[in-house]
Coordinates of C-alpha atoms in Angstrom, one line a residue:
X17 CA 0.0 0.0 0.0
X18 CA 1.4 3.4 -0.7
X19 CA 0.3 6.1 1.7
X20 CA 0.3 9.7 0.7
X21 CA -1.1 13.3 1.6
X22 CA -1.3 15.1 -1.3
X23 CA -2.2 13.5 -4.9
X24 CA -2.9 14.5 -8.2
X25 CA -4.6 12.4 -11.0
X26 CA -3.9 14.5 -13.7
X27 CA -5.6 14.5 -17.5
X28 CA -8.6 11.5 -16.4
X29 CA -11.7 11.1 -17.8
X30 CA -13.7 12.4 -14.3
X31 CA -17.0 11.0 -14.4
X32 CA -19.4 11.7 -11.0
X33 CA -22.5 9.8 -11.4
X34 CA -24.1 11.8 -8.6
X35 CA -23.9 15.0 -10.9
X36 CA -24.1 13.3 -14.7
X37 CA -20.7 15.0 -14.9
X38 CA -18.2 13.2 -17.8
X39 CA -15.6 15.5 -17.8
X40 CA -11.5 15.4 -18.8
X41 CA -9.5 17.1 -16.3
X42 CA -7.6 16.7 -12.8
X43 CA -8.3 15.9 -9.7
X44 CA -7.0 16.7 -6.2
X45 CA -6.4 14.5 -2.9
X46 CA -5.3 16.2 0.7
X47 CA -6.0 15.3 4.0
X48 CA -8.7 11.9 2.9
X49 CA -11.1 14.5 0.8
X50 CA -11.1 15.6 -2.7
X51 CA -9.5 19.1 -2.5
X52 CA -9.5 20.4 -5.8
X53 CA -11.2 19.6 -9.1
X54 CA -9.5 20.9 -12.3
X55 CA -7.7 23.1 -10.5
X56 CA -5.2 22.7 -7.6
X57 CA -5.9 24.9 -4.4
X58 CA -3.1 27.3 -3.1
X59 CA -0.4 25.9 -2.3
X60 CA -1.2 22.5 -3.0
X61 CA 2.1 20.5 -3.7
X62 CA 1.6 16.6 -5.1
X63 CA 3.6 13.8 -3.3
X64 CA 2.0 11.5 -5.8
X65 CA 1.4 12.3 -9.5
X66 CA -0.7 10.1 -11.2
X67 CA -1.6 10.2 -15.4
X68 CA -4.6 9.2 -15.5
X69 CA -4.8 9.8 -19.9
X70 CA -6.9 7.5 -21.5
X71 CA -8.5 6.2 -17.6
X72 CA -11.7 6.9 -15.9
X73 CA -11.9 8.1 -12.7
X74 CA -15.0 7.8 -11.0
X75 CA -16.2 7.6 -7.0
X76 CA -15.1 4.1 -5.7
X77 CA -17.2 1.5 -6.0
X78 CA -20.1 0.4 -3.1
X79 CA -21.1 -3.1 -2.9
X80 CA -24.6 -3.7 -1.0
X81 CA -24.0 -7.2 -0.6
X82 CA -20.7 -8.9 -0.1
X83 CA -20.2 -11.9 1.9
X84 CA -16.6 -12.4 3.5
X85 CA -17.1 -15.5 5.3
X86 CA -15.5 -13.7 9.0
X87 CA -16.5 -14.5 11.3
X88 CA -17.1 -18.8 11.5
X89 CA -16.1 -19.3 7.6
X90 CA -12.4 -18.7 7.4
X91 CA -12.1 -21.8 5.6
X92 CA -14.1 -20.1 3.0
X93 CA -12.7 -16.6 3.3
X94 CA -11.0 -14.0 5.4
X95 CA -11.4 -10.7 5.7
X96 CA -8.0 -9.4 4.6
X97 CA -8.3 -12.0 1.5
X98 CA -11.9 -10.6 0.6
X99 CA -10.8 -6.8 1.6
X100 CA -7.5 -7.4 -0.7
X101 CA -10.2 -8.4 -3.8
X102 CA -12.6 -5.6 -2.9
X103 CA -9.9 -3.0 -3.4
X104 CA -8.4 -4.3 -6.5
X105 CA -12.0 -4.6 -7.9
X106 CA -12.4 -0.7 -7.4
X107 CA -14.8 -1.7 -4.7
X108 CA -14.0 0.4 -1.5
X109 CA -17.1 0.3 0.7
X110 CA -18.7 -3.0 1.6
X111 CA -21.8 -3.9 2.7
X112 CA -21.9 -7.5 4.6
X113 CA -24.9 -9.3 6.0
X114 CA -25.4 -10.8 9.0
X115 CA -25.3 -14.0 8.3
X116 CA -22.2 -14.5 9.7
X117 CA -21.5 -16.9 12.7
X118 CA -22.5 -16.3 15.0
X119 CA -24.6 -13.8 13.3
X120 CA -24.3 -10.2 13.6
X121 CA -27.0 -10.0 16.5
X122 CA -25.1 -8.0 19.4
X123 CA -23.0 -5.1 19.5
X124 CA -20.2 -6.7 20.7
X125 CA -20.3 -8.7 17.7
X126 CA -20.7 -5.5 15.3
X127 CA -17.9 -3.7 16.8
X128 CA -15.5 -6.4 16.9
X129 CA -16.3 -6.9 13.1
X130 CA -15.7 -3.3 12.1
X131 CA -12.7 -3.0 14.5
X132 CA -10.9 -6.1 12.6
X133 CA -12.1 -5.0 8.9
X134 CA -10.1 -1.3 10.1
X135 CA -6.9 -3.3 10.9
X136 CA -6.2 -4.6 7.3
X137 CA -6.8 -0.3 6.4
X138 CA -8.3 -0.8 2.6
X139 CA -11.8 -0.8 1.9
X140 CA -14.4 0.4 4.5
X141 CA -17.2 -2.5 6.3
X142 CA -20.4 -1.1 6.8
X143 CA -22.4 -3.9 8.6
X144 CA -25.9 -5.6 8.7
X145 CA -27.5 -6.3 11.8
X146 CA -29.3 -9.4 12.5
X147 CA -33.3 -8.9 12.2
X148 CA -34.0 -11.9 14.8
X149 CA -31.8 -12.8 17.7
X150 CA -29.9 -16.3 16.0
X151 CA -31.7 -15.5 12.7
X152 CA -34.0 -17.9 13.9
X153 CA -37.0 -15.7 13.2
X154 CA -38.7 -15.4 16.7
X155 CA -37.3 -12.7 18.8
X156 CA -36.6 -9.3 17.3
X157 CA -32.6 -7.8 18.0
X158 CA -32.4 -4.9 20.1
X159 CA -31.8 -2.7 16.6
X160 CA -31.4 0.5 18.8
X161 CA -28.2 -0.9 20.3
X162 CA -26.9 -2.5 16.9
X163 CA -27.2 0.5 14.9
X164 CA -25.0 2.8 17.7
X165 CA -22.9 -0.3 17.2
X166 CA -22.4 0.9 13.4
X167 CA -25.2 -1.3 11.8
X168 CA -26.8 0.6 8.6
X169 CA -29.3 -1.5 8.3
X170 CA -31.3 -4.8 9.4
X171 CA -31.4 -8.2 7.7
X172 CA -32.1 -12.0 7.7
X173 CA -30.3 -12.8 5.3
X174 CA -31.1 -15.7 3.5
X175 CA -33.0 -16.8 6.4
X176 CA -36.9 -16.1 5.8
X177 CA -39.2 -15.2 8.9
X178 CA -41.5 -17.7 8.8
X179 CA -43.7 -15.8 11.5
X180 CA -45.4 -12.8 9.8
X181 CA -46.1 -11.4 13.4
X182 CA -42.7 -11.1 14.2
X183 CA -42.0 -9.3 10.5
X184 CA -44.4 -6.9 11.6
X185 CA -42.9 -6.1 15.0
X186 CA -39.9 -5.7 13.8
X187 CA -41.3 -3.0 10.9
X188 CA -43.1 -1.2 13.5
X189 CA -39.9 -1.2 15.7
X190 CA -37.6 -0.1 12.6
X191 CA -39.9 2.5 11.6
X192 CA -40.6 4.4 15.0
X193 CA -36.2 4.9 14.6
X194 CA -36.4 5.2 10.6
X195 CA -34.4 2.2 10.4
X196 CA -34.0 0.6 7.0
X197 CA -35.0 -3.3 6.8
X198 CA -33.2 -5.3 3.8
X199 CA -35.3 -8.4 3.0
X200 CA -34.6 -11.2 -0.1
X201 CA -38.2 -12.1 -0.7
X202 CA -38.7 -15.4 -0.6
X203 CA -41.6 -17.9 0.9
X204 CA -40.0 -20.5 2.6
X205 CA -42.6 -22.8 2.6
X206 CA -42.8 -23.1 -1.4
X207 CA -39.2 -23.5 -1.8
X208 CA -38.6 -26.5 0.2
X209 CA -35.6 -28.2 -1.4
X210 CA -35.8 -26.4 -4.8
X211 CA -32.5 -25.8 -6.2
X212 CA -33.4 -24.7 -9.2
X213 CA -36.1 -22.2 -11.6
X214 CA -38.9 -23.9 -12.2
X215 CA -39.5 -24.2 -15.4
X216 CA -39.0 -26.4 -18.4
X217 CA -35.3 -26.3 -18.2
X218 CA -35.2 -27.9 -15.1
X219 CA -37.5 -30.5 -15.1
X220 CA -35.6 -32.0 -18.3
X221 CA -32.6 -32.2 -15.9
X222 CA -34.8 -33.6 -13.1
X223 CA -33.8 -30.8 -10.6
X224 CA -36.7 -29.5 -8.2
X225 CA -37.2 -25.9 -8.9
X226 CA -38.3 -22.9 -6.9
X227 CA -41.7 -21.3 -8.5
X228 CA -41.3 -17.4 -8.8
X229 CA -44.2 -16.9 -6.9
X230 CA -42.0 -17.6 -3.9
X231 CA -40.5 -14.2 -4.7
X232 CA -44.1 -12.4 -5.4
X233 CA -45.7 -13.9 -2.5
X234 CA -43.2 -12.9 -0.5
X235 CA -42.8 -9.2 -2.3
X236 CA -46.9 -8.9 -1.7
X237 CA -46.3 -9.6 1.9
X238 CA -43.7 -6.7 2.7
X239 CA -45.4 -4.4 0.5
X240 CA -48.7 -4.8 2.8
X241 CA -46.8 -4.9 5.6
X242 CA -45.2 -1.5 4.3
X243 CA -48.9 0.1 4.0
X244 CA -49.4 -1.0 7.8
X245 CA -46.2 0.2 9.2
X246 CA -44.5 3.2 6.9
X247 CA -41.2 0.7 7.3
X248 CA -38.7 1.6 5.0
X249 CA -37.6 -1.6 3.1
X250 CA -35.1 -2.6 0.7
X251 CA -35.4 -5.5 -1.8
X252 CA -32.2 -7.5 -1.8
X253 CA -31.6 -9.6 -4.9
X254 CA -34.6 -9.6 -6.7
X255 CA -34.8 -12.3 -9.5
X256 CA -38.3 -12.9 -11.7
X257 CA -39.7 -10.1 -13.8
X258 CA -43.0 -10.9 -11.9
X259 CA -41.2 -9.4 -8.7
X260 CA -39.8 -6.4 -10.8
X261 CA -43.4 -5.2 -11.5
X262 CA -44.8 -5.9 -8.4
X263 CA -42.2 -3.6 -7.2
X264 CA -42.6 -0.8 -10.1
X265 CA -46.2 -0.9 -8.8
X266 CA -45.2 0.2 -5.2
X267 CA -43.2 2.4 -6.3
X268 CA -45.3 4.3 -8.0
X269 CA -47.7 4.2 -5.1
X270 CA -45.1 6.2 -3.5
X271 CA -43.9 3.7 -0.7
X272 CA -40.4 3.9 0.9
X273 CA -39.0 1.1 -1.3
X274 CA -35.5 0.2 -3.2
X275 CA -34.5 -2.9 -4.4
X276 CA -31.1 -4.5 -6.1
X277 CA -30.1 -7.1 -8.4
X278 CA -27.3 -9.4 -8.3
X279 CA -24.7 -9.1 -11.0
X280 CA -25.3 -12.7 -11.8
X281 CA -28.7 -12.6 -12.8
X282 CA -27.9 -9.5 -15.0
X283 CA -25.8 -12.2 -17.4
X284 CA -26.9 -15.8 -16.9
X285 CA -30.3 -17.6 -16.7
X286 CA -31.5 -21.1 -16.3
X287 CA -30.7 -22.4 -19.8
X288 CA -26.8 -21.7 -18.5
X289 CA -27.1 -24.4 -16.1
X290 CA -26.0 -26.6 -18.7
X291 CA -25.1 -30.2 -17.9
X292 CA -25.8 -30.0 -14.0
X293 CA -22.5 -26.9 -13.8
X294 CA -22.6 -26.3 -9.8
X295 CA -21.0 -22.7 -10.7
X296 CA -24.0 -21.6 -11.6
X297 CA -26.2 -22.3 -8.5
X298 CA -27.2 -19.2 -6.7
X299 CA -29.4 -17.9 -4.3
X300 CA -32.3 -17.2 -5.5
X301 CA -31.7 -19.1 -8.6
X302 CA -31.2 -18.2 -11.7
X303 CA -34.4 -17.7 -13.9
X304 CA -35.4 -18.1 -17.0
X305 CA -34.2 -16.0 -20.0
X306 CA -37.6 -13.6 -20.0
X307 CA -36.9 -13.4 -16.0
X308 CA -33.4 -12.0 -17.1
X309 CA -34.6 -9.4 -19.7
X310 CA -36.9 -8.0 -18.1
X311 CA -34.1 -7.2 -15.2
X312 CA -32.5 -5.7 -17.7
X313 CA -35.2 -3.8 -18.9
X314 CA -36.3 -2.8 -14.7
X315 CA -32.4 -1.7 -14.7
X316 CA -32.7 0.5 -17.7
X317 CA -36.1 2.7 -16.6
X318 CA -34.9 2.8 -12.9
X319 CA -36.9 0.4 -11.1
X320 CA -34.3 -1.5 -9.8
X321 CA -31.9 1.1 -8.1
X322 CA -28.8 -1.1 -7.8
X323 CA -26.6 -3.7 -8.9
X324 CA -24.8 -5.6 -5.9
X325 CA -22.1 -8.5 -6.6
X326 CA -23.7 -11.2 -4.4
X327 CA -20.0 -12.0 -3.2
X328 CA -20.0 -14.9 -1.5
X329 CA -16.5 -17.3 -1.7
X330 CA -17.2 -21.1 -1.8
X331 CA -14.4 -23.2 -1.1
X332 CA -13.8 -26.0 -4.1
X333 CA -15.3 -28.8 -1.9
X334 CA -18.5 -26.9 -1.4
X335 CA -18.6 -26.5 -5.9
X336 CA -17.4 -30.2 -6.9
X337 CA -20.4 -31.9 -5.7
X338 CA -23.5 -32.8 -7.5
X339 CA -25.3 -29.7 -8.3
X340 CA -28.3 -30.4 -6.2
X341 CA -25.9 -30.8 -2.9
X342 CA -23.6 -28.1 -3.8
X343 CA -22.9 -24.8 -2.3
X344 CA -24.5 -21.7 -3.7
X345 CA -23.0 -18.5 -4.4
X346 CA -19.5 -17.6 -6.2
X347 CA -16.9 -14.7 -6.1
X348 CA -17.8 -11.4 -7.3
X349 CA -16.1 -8.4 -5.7
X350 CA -13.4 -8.3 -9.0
X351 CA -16.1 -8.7 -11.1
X352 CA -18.6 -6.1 -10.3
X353 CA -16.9 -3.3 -12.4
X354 CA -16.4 -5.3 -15.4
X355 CA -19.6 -7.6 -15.6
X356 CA -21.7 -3.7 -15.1
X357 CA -19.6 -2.2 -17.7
X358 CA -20.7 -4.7 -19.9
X359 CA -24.3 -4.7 -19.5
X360 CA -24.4 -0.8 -19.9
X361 CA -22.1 -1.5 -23.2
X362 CA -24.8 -3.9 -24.2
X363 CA -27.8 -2.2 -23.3
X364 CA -25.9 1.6 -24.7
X365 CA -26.6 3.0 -21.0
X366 CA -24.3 6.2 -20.5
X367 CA -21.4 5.4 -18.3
X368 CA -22.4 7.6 -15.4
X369 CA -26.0 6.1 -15.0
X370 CA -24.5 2.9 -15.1
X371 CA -21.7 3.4 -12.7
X372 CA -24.9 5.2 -10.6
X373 CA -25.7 1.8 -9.8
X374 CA -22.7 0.7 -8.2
X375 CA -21.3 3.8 -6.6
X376 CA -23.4 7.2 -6.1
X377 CA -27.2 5.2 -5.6
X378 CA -26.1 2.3 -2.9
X379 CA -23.8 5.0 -1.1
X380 CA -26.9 7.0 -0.6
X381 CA -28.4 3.6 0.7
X382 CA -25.9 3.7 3.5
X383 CA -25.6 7.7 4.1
X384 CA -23.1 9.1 2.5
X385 CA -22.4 10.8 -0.7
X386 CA -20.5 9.2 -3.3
X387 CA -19.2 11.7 -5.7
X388 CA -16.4 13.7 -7.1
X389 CA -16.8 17.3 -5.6
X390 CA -14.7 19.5 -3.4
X391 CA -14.6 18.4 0.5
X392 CA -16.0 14.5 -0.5
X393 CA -14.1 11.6 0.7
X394 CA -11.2 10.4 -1.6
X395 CA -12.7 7.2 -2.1
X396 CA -12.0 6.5 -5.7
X397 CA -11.1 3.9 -8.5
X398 CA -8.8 4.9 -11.4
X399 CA -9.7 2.1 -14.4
X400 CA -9.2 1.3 -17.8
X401 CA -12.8 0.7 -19.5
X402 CA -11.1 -0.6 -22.5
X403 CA -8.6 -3.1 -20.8
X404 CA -9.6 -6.9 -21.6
X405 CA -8.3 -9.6 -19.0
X406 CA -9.3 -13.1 -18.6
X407 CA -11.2 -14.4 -15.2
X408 CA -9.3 -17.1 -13.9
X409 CA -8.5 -18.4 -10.7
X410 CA -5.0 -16.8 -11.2
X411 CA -6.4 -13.5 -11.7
X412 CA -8.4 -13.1 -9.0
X413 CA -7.3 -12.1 -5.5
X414 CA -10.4 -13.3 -3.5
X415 CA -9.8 -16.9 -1.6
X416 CA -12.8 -17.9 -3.5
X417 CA -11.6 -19.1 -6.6
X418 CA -15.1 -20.2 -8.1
X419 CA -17.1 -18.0 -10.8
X420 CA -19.5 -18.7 -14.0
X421 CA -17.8 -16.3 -15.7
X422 CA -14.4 -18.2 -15.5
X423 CA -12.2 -18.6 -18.5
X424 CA -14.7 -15.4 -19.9
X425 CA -13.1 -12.7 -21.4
X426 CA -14.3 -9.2 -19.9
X427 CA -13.3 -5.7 -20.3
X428 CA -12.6 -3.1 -17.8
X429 CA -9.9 -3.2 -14.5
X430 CA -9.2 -1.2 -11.8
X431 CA -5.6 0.7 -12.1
X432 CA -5.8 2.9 -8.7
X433 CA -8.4 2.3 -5.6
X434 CA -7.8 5.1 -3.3
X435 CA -9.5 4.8 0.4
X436 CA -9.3 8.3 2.5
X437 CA -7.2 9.5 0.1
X438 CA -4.6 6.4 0.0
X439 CA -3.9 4.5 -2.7
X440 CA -4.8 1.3 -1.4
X441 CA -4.2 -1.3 -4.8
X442 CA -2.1 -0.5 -7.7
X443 CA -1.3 -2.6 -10.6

């Protein structure tokens, strides 16, 4: 890591998604904030000088849900493995869930996350508090105490409340404080042991899928539960265009909603399974190919305000099994700039709108501002849009080694990650 006070990043293509700015110029680092844009302030002298020519340099990148296996999992993942991939994937604030273990249910817990994460000094943890005490769904976490604690937000995880009594507690509870509940919609009781969509695709491969009206149901319930309680909710991970429009709808009813979409599900769908390939089991599962379009197409007119990387490192003895035992999830921290570059290529969105989605909108989710004016934090990525690299386990500096997207050929890497104004990964 090389530390520094002052920095220039001269001649870059400065692009603040916040502001719809795409402008060349220079841009000025003192003291952890951005002191000077175009222009250097009086008596600013650089200790690092940085060409930036032919690079973008936008607001670092803000991942709303990364998994990094600390604590319980280490076999999976560590923090200063997953923290070391974040950076050099231009990703410097991380969201993590709770579902840690134990989970993320007391403060002590919480603190001695974040304290831990600021050791290693590279990208910044903003955590998830447990919704239930356990997960377990039955009694609701003192969130008061968890968010002084430095908890943003409140979560199961992947671990539905079965009891809808206890959901509406705990939305009465969050909204008397404001607090922010991030749910992944998903009925527990029509899921069972579905591993896969169900649809045609897998029933020819004699998989048990998981009906989309486990999302919808699921998305019905919060949104009445919404009306009841004026909770503000988040929709983690959505996956079926049926869920997209149920949330267009309450949306445009004017409730206190947001929702995100994995990176995964932007690419793949069902059909990609192939011959029973375990690296492309998720969580939810990957839909069908109308499911994917039309989360494109909920991207591109706004409804869904996010992209998140679903990061979440398996081991290789959780991937080589069967694909109805194996594990779900793969890395995605690295791949989050280039798999979003990609879509907005493909789909001809303006590079600010799209790097919106992974920077300036999710930062606002977790209450700060994301952009590149005078007096905001230096938190920054310096990449190459144009530079092609191939994903392979080599490559890639995240303990999880598994992917879909391995032996792909994608475009765009990170040449700088500044964190409060230090340049944290270089190339």
């Amino acid at each position: 890591m090389i530390e520094t006070k002052n920095t220039v990043i001269r001649n870059g293509r400065l692009i603040d998604p916040a502001h719809g700015t795409d402008t060349q110029g220079d841009l000025y680092l003192a003291g952890g904030k951005i002191v000077g844009v175009g222009s250097a302030p009086a008596g600013f002298v650089a200790e690092l000088d940085i060409d930036a020519s032919g690079l973008v340099v936008a607001p670092g990148l803000v991942d709303l849900c990364a998994r990094l296996r600390e604590p319980g999992n280490e076999y999976k993942a560590t923090l200063q493995s997953e923290m070391a991939a974040s950076v050099a994937g231009g990703v410097t604030s991380i969201v993590c869930p709770p579902d840690t273990d134990p989970p993320l249910d007391e403060p002590g817990l919480v603190m001695n996350l974040r304290q831990r994460a600021r050791k290693h000094d590279l990208a910044r943890l903003y955590p998830v508090g447990a919704l239930t005490v356990g997960l377990k769904g039955r009694e609701i976490t003192e969130m008061a105490l968890l968010r002084e604690a430095g908890c943003v937000a409140f979560s199961q995880g992947d671990v539905p409340i079965a009891d809808l009594q206890v959901l509406y507690r705990a939305m009465q509870y969050a909204a008397t404080f404001g607090f922010e509940l991030r749910l992944r919609p998903e009925e527990a009781s029509l899921v069972n042991d579905g591993v896969a969509h169900d649809g045609d695709y897998a029933s020819r491969l004699g998989l048990t899928g998981i009906p989309v009206i486990a999302e919808t149901i699921a998305i019905a319930q919060i949104v009445q539960l919404m009306r009841a309680t004026g909770c503000k909710v988040h929709i983690a991970r959505l996956s079926s265009g049926a869920g997209i429009e149920l949330v267009r709808e309450a949306k445009r009813e004017g409730l206190p909603l947001s929702c995100d979409v994995a990176i995964n599900h932007i690419h793949l769908a069902d059909v990609d399974i192939g011959y029973f390939d375990s690296q492309y089991r998720f969580d939810p599962p990957l839909r069908s190919l109308r499911d994917r379009d039309a989360i494109v197409a909920g991207l591109n007119d706004g409804t869904i305000d996010a992209i998140c990387s679903d990061h979440s490192p398996v081991d290789d003895d959780g991937k080589l099994l069967p694909f109805a035992e194996a594990e779900r999830g793969a890395t995605g921290l690295e791949l989050l700039l280039p798999l979003t570059l990609a879509w907005a290529e493909r789909n001809r969105i303006a590079l600010p709108i799209a790097l919106a989605k992974i920077s300036s909108v999710p930062a606002a989710k977790i209450g700060f501002s994301a952009d590149l004016q005078v007096g905001s934090r230096a938190d920054l990525v310096v990449f190459d849009p144009n530079e092609a690299w191939t994903v392979t386990r080599e490559a890639l500096r995240s303990q999880g080694k598994n992917t879909p997207f391995a032996g792909m050929e994608v475009k765009g890497r990170a040449r700088y990650t500044f964190v409060k104004g230090k340049c944290v990964y270089t190339v």
